[in-house]
Short mmCIF file of C-alpha atoms and ligand atoms in Angstrom, two decimals:
data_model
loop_
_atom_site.label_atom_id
_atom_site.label_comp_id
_atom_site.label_asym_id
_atom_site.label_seq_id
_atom_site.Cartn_x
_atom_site.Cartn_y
_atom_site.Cartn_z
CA UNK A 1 101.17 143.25 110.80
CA UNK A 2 97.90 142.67 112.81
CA UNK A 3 94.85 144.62 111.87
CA UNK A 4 93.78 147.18 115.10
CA UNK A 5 90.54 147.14 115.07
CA UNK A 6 88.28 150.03 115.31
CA UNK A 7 84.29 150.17 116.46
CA UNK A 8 81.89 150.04 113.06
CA UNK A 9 81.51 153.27 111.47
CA UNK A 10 78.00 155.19 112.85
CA UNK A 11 78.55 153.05 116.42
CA UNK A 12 79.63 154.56 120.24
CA UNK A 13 81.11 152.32 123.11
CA UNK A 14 79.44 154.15 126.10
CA UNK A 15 83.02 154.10 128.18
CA UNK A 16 82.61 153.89 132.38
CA UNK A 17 83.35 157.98 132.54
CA UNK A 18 79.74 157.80 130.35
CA UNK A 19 77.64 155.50 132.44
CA UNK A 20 76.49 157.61 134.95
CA UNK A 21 74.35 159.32 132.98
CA UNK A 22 73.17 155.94 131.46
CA UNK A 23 72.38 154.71 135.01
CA UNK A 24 70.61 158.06 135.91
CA UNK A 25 68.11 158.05 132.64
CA UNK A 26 67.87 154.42 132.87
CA UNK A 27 66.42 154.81 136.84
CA UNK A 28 64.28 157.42 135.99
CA UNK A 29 62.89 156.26 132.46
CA UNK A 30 61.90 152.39 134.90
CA UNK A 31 60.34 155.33 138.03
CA UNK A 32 58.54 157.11 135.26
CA UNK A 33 57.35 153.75 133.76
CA UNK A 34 56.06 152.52 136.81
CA UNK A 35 54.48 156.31 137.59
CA UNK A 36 52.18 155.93 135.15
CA UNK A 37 51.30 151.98 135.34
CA UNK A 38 53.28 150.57 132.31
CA UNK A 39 54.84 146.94 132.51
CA UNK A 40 57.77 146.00 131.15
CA UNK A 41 58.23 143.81 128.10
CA UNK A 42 61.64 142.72 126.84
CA UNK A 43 61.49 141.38 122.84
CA UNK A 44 63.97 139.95 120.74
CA UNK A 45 66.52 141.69 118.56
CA UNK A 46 65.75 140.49 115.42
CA UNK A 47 62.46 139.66 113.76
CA UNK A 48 60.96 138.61 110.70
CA UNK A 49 61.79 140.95 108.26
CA UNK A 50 58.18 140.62 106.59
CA UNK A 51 57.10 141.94 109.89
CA UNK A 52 59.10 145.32 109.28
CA UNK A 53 58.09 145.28 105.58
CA UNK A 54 54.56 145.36 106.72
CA UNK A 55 54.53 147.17 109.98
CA UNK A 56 56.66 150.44 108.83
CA UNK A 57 55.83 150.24 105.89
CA UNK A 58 57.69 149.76 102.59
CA UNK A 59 58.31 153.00 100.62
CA UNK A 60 59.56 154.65 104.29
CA UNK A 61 63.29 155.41 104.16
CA UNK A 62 63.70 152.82 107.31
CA UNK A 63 62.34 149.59 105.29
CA UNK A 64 64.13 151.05 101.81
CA UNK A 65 67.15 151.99 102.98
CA UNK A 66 68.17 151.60 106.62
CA UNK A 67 67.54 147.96 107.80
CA UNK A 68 70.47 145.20 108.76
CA UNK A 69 68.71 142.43 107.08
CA UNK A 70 70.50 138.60 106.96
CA UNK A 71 69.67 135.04 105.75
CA UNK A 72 69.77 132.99 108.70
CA UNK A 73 71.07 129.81 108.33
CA UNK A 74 67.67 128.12 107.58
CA UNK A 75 67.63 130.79 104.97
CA UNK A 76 64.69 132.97 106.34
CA UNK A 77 65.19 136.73 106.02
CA UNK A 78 65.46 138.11 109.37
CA UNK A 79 65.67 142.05 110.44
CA UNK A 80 67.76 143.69 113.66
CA UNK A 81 65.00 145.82 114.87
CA UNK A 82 64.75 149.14 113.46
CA UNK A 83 62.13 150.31 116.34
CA UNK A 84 59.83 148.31 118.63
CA UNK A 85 56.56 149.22 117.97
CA UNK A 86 55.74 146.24 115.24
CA UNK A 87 57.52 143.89 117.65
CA UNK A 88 55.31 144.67 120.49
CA UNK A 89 52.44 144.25 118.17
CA UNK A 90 53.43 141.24 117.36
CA UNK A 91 54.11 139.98 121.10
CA UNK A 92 50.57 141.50 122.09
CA UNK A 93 48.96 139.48 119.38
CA UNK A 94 51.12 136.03 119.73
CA UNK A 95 50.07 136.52 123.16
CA UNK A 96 46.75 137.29 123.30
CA UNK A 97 47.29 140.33 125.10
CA UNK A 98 43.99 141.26 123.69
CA UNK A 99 42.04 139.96 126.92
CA UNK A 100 44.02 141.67 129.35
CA UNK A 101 42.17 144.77 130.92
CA UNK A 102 42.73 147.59 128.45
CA UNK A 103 44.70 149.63 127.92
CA UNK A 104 47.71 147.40 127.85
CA UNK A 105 50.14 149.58 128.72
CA UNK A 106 54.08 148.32 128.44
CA UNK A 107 57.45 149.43 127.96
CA UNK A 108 60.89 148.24 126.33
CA UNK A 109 64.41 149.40 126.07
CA UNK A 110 67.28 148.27 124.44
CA UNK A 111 68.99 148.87 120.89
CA UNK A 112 67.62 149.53 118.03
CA UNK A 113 69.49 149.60 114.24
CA UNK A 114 69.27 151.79 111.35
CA UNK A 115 71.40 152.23 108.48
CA UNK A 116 71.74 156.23 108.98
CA UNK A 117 74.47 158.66 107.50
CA UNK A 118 76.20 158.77 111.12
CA UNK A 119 76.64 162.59 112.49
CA UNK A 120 75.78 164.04 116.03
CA UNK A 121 72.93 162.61 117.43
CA UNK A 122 72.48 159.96 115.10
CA UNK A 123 74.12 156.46 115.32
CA UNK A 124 73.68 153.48 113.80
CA UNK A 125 72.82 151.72 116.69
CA UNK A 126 71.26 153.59 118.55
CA UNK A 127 68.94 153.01 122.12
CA UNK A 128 65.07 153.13 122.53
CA UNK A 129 62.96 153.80 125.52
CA UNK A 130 59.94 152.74 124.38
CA UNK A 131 56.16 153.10 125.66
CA UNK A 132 52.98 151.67 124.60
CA UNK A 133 49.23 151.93 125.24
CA UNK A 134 47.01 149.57 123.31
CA UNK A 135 43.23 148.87 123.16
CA UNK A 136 41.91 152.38 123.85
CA UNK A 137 40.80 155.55 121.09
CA UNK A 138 40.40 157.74 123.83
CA UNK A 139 41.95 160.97 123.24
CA UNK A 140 43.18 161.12 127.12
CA UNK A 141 45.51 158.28 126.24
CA UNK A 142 46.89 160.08 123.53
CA UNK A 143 47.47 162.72 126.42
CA UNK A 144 49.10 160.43 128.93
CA UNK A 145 51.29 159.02 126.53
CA UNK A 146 52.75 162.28 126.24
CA UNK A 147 52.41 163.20 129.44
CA UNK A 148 54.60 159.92 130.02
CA UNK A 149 57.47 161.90 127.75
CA UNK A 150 57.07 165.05 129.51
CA UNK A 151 57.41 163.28 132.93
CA UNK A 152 60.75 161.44 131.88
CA UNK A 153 62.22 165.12 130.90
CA UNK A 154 60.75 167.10 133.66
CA UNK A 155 61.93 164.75 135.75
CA UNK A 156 66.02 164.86 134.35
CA UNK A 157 65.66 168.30 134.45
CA UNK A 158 65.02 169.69 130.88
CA UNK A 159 63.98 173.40 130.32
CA UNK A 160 62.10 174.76 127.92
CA UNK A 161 60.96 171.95 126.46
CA UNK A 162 57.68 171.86 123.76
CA UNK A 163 55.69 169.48 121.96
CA UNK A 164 55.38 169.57 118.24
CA UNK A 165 51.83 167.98 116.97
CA UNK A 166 49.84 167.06 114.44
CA UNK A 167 47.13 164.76 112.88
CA UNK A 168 47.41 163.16 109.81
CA UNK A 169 44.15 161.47 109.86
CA UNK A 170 42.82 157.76 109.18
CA UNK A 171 41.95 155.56 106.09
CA UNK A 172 38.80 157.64 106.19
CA UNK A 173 40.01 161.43 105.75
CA UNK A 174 43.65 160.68 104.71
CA UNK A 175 42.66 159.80 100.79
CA UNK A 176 40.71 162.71 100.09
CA UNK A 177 43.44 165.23 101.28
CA UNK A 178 46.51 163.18 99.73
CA UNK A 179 44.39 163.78 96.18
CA UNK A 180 43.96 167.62 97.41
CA UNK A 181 47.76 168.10 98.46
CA UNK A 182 48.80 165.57 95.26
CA UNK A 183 46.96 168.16 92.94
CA UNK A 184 48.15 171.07 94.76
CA UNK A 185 52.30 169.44 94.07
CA UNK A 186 51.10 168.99 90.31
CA UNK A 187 50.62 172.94 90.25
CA UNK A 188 53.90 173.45 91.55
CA UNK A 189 55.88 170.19 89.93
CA UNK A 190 58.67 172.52 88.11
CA UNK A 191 59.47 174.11 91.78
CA UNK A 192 60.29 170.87 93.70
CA UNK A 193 63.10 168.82 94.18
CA UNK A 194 63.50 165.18 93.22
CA UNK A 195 62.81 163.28 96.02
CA UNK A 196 59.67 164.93 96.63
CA UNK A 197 58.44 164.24 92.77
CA UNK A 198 59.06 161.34 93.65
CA UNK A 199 57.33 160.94 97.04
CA UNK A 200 54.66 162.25 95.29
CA UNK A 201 54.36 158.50 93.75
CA UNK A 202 54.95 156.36 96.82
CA UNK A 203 54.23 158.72 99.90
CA UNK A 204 52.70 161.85 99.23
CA UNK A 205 52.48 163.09 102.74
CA UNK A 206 56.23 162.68 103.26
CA UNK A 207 56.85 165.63 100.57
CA UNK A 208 56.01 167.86 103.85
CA UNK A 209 58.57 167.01 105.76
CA UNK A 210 61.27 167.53 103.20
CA UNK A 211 64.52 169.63 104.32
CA UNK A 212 65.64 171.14 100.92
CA UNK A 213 65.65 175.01 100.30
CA UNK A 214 63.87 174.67 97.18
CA UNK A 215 60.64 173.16 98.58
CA UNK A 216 60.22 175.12 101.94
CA UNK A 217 57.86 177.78 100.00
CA UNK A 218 55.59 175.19 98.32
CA UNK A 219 55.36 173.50 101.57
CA UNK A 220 54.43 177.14 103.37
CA UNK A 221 51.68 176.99 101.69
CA UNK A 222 50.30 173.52 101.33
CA UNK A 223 46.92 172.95 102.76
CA UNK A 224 47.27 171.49 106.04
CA UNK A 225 45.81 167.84 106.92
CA UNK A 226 43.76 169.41 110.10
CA UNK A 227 41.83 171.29 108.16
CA UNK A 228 41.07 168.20 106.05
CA UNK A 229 39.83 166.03 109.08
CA UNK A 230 37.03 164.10 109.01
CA UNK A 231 34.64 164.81 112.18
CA UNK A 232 36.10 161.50 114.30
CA UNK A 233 39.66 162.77 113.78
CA UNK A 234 38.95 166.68 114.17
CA UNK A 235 37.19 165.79 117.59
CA UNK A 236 39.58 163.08 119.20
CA UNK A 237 42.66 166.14 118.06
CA UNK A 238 40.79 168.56 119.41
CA UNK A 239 39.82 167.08 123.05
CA UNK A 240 43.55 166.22 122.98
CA UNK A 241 44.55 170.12 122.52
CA UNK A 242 42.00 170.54 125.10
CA UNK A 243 43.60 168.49 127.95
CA UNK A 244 47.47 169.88 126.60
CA UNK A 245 45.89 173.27 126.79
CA UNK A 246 44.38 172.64 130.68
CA UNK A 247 47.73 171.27 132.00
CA UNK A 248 49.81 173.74 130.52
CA UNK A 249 52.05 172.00 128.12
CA UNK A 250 53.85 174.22 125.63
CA UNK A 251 52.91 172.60 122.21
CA UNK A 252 52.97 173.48 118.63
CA UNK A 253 50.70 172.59 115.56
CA UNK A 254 53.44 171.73 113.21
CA UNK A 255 51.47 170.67 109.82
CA UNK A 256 54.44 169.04 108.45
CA UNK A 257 55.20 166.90 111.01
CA UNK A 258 54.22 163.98 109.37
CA UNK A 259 56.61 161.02 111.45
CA UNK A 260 58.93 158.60 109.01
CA UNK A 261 56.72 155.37 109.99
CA UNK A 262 53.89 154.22 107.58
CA UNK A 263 51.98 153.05 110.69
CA UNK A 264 50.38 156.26 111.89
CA UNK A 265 46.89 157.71 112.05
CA UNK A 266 45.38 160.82 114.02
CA UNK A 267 48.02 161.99 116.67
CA UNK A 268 51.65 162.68 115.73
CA UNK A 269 54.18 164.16 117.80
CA UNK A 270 57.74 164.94 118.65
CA UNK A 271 59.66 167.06 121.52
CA UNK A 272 62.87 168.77 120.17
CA UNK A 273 65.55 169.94 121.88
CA UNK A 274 68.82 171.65 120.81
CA UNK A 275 72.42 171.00 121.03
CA UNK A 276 71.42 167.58 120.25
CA UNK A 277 72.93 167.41 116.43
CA UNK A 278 70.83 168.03 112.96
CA UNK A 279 68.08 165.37 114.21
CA UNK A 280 66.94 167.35 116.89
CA UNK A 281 63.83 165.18 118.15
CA UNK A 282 64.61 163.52 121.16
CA UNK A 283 61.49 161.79 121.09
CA UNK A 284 58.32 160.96 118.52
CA UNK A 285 55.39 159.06 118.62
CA UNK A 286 51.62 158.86 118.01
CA UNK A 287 48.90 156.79 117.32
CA UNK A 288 48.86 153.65 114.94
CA UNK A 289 44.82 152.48 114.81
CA UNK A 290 45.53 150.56 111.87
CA UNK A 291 48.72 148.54 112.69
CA UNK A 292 47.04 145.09 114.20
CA UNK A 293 45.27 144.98 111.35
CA UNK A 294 48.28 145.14 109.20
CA UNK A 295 49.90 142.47 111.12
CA UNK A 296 46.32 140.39 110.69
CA UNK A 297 45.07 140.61 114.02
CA UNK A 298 41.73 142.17 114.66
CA UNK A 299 41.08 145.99 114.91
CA UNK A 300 42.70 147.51 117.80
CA UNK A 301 43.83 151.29 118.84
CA UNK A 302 47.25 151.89 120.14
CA UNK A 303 49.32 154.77 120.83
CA UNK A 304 53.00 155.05 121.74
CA UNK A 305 56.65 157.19 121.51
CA UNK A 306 59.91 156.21 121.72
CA UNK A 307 63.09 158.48 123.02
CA UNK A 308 66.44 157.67 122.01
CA UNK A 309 68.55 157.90 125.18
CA UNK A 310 71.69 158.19 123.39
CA UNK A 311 70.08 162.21 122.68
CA UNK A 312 68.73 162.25 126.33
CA UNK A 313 72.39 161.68 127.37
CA UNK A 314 73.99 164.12 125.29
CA UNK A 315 71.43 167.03 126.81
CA UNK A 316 72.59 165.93 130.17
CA UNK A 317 76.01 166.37 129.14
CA UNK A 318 75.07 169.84 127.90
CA UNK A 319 73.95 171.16 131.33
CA UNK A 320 75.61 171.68 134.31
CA UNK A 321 76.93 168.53 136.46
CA UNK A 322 76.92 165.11 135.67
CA UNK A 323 74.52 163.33 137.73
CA UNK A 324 76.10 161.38 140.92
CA UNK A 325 75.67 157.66 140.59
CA UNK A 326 77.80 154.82 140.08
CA UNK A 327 81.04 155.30 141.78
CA UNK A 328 81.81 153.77 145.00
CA UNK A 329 81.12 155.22 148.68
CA UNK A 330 84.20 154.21 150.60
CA UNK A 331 87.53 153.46 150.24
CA UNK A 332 89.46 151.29 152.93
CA UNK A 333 93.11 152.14 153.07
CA UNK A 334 95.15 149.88 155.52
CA UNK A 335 98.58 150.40 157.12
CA UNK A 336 100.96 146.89 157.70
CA UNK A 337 100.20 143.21 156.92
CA UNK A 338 97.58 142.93 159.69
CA UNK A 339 95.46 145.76 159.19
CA UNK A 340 94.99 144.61 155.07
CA UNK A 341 94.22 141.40 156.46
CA UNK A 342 91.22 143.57 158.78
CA UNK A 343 90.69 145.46 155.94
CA UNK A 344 89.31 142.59 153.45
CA UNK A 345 87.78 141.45 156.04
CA UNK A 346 85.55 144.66 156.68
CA UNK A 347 85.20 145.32 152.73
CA UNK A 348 84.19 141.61 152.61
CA UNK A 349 80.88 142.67 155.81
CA UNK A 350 80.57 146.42 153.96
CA UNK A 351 79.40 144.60 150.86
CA UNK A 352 77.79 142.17 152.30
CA UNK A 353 75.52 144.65 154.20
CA UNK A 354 74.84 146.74 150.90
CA UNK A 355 77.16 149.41 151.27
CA UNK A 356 79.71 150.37 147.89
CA UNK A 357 83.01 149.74 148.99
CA UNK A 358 86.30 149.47 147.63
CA UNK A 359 90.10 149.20 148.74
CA UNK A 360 93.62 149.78 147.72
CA UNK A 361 94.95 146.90 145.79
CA UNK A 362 99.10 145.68 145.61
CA UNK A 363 101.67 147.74 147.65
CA UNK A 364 100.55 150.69 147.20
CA UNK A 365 101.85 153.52 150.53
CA UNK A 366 99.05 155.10 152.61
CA UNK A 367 99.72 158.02 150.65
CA UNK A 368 98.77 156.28 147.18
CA UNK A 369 95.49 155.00 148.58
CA UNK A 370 94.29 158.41 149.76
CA UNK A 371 95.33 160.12 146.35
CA UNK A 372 93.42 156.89 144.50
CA UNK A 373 90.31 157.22 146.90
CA UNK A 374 90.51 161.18 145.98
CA UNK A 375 90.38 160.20 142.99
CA UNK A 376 87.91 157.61 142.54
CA UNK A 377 85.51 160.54 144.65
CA UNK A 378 84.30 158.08 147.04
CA UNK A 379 82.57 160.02 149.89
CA UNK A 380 84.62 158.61 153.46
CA UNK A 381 87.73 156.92 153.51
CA UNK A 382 87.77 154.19 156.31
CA UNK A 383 91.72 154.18 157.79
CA UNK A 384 93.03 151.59 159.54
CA UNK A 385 96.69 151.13 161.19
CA UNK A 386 98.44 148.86 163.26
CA UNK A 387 97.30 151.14 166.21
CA UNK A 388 94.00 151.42 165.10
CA UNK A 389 93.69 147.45 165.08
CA UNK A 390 94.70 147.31 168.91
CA UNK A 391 91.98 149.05 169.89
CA UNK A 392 89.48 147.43 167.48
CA UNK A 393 88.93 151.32 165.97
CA UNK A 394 89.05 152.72 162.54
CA UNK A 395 89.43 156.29 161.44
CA UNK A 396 86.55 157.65 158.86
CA UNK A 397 87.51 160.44 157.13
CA UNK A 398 84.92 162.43 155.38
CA UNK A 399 86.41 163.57 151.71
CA UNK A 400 84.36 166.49 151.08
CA UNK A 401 85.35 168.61 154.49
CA UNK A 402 88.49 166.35 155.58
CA UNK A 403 87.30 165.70 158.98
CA UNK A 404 87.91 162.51 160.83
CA UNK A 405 86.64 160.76 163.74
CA UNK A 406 87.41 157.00 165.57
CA UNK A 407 84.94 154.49 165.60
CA UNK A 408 84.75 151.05 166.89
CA UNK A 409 84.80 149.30 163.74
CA UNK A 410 81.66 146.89 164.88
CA UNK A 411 79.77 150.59 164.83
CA UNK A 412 80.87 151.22 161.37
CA UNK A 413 77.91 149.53 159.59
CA UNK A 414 75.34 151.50 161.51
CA UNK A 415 77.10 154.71 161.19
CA UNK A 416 77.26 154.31 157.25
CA UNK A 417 73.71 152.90 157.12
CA UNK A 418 72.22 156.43 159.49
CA UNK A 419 74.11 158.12 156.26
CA UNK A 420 72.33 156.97 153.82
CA UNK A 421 75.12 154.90 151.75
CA UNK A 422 73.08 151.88 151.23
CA UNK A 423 72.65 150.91 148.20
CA UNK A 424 69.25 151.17 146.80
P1 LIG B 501 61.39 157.39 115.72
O1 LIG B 501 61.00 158.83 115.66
O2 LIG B 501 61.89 156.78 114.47
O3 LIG B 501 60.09 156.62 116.24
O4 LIG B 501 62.45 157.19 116.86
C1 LIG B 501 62.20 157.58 118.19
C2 LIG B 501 63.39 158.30 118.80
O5 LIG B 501 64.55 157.48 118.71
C3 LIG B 501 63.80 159.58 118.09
O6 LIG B 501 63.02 160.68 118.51
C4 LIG B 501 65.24 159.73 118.55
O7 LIG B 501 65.30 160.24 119.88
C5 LIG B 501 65.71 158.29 118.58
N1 LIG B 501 66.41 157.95 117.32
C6 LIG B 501 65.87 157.56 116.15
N2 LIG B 501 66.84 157.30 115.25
C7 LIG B 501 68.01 157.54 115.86
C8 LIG B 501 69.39 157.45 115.47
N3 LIG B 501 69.74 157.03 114.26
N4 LIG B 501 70.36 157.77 116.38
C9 LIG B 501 70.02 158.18 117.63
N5 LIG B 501 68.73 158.27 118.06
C10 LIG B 501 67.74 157.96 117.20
C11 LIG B 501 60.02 155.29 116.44
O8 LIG B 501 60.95 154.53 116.43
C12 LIG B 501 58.61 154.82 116.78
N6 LIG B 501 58.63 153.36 116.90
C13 LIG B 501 58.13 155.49 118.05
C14 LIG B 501 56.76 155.04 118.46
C15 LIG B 501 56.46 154.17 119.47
N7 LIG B 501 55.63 155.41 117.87
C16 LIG B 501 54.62 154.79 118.49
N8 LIG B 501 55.11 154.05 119.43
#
């Protein structure tokens, strides 16, 4: 017996009935992009895996645990991205992006694989939009950057929508308060789980964002890193609260928000939304000072976020109506030999002129091709009969209120064109 296949465990086919909404985002995430200046860059799928290793960091549950790592057939170890921001470091170094007018500001989508216990919201392929700004400390980048997020969700809609923040700090602050919160953990070391004994090891800050029961006391009351700052990083987090605080976006200092991602200094946020599954950020990002240096290029400040539309989608899908994109806008149904024969020939000059139009395929009665163009919800239904040939007319009937009206069919173009059907 032959083997049916099913999709891989933690994957989603997004089905026609879906792409709508995937169409919709994907319009107004390239609008928003172009908004706020930001160029697109399209990378490749799969890097060196040294370049992950390095870039997020080993000891982060992405680089330990979640990566789809191979042996190509020259036997170098290769990675299918788990994110883009080390690949577009990469790219801006390779390419000496580094004497373009700053900031460089560019943008990628596409997938993007992790290794995740699948459950709502999170897949195991999942789909980035992802923005960067590099070559700037300014704290007002910080601020467009996530003005950039709040545009994209504004802009589909969202309500009620805040920012979570924080600061973790730089090589220069970070030290001294990892030995502060590593001695306050040491008080407390019979009280905590596990994992976070043994973050204390490898990645002390990462004990703060831990979800278990146990630890949600100790964590209460650990000292938090913005007290800790050093002067550079209290005043670049506090101009940035500043300009949030002016343009009245809801935000909240969240001193556990401390971002899976090794790369990370000073800003670190995330917007959460519910109804979106147990990983409830539908975006997160920050800045990552240190990261060309990492990668062995030269010093160079960059922030960025990524938002997984896969969550975007599913918030749309929460609200009210599906957005209206995609289908087609008219439906020719013919009558007799001769009018099909009109009929191609009118879908074939409706296309051709930028209109979306379709027509009733095989034998099916008049009656069949109004119930499919019902159903396929195009918005007028162009009808032409034997009679309707003779005097080089067609009949449009409007699907939403049913009325109908002859045209000459050489008008037809115009008519559609003064209602807005051409395709953008
Ligand atoms: P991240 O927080 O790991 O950050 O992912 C960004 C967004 O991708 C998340 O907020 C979520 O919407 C979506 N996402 C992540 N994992 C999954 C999953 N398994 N299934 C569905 N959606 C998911 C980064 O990747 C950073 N590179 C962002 C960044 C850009 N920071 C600076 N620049």
């Amino acid at each position: 017996m032959s083997k049916k296949f099913q999709s891989p465990k933690g994957v989603k086919d997004v089905l026609p009935a879906e792409q709508s909404y995937w169409q919709y985002v994907e319009k107004i995430m390239q609008r928003t992009a172009q908004l706020f200046g930001y160029e697109k860059i399209s990378l490749p799928v799969f890097e060196e895996t040294a370049l992950f290793l390095r870039g997020v960091g080993e000891g982060t549950d992405i680089v330990d645990k979640e990566m789809y790592t191979f042996l190509d057939k020259g036997n170098l170890s290769m990675t299918l991205r788990p994110e883009f921001t080390a690949g577009v470091m990469r790219s801006y170094l390779q390419n000496g992006m580094a004497s373009l007018p700053t900031p460089v500001k560019l943008w990628s989508t596409g997938p993007v694989f992790r290794y995740e216990r699948p459950q709502a919201g999170r897949f195991r392929q999942h789909t980035q939009f992802n923005v960067e700004a590099i070559g700037e400390q300014d704290p007002a980048l910080d601020f467009e950057i996530m003005s950039v997020a709040w545009s994209l969700y504004d802009q589909l809609g969202f309500k009620n929508l805040g920012f979570q923040i924080n600061s973790i700090g730089c090589p220069e602050c970070r030290p001294a308060y990892l030995k502060k919160l590593t001695a306050y953990y040491k008080t407390h070391v019979d009280q905590i789980c596990d994992d976070c004994k043994k973050r204390l090891d490898k990645n002390p800050l990462r004990v703060l964002d831990c979800k278990k029961s146990s630890c949600q006391p100790i964590i209460e009351k650990a000292p938090p890193m913005i007290e800790n700052l050093c002067k550079d990083c209290d005043s670049h987090f506090k101009k940035l609260l500043d300009y949030l605080g002016h343009l009245k976006r809801p935000c909240q200092l969240n001193h556990r928000l401390v971002r899976g991602l090794d790369y990370y200094t000073k800003t670190v946020f995330e917007v959460w939304a519910e109804g979106i599954g147990a990983q409830n950020a539908v975006c997160g990002g920050g800045r990552y000072d240190g990261l060309t240096e990492i990668l062995g290029g030269p010093p160079t400040p960059a922030v960025g976020f990524a938002s997984g539309i896969e969550r975007i989608v599913m918030i749309l899908q929460n609200g009210t109506h599906p957005p209206e994109m995609g289908g087609s806008d008219i439906y020719v149904a013919t009558m007799g030999e001769t009018a099909k024969s009109k009929g191609v020939e009118l879908l074939t000059q409706l296309r051709e002129k930028g209109f979306k139009a379709i027509m009733g395929y095989g034998d099916r009665s008049f009656k069949a091709q109004m119930r499919e163009a019902d159903r396929r919800n195009v918005k007028y239904t162009v009808i032409l009969g034997e009679e309707e040939i003779q005097r080089k007319e067609a009949v449009i009937k409007c699907m939403k209120d049913s009325k109908q009206e002859s045209l000459p069919v050489e008008s037809l173009s115009d008519y559609f064109l003064n209602l807005g059907l051409l395709i953008e």
